[in-house]
Short mmCIF file of C-alpha atoms in Angstrom, two decimals:
data_model
loop_
_atom_site.label_atom_id
_atom_site.label_comp_id
_atom_site.label_asym_id
_atom_site.label_seq_id
_atom_site.Cartn_x
_atom_site.Cartn_y
_atom_site.Cartn_z
CA MET V 1 19.96 41.22 -180.62
CA GLY V 2 17.48 38.51 -181.40
CA ALA V 3 16.11 37.73 -184.83
CA LYS V 4 12.85 39.58 -184.20
CA HIS V 5 14.60 42.85 -183.34
CA ALA V 6 15.71 45.09 -186.16
CA GLY V 7 17.74 48.29 -185.92
CA THR V 8 14.85 50.45 -184.73
CA PRO V 9 11.53 49.62 -183.08
CA ALA V 10 9.71 50.80 -186.23
CA ASP V 11 11.72 48.35 -188.34
CA ALA V 12 10.81 45.54 -185.96
CA VAL V 13 7.10 46.37 -186.29
CA LYS V 14 7.42 46.49 -190.10
CA LYS V 15 8.93 43.02 -189.99
CA LEU V 16 5.99 41.79 -187.88
CA MET V 17 3.58 43.34 -190.40
CA LYS V 18 5.22 41.42 -193.25
CA LYS V 19 4.89 38.18 -191.28
CA GLY V 20 1.19 38.92 -190.69
CA LYS V 21 1.53 39.12 -186.91
CA VAL V 22 0.48 42.80 -186.84
CA LYS V 23 -2.10 44.70 -188.91
CA LYS V 24 -1.03 47.45 -191.30
CA LYS V 25 -3.41 50.01 -189.79
CA CYS V 26 -4.92 50.50 -186.35
CA CYS V 27 -8.68 49.84 -186.30
CA ARG V 28 -9.06 52.33 -183.40
CA SER V 29 -11.40 50.13 -181.40
CA LYS V 30 -11.94 51.00 -177.73
CA SER V 31 -10.38 47.77 -176.53
CA ALA V 32 -7.27 47.72 -178.70
CA CYS V 33 -6.81 44.34 -180.36
CA LYS V 34 -3.65 42.24 -180.04
CA LYS V 35 -2.70 42.85 -183.68
CA CYS V 36 -2.66 46.64 -183.27
CA PRO V 37 0.50 48.23 -184.75
CA VAL V 38 0.46 51.01 -182.13
CA LEU V 39 0.52 48.50 -179.27
CA ALA V 40 3.12 46.41 -181.09
CA LEU V 41 5.38 49.46 -181.33
CA LYS V 42 4.95 50.14 -177.60
CA ARG V 43 5.72 46.48 -176.82
CA VAL V 44 8.89 46.48 -178.95
CA LYS V 45 10.07 49.76 -177.39
CA ALA V 46 9.51 48.32 -173.91
CA GLU V 47 11.42 45.13 -174.82
CA LEU V 48 14.35 47.16 -176.15
CA ARG V 49 14.36 49.35 -173.04
CA LYS V 50 14.27 46.26 -170.83
CA ALA V 51 17.10 44.59 -172.77
CA ALA V 52 19.36 47.65 -172.57
#
């Protein structure tokens, strides 16, 4: 696995939060922003599924 992937998708998102790439909480706006942790989790899960 690459450096940005941790053991679980949640761990990967936590790592992105520490780096400042993702917000700690979702702002729940209608058009979800790029720093949304919910979307980041979906993205990481999709990447892991694609890699497997």
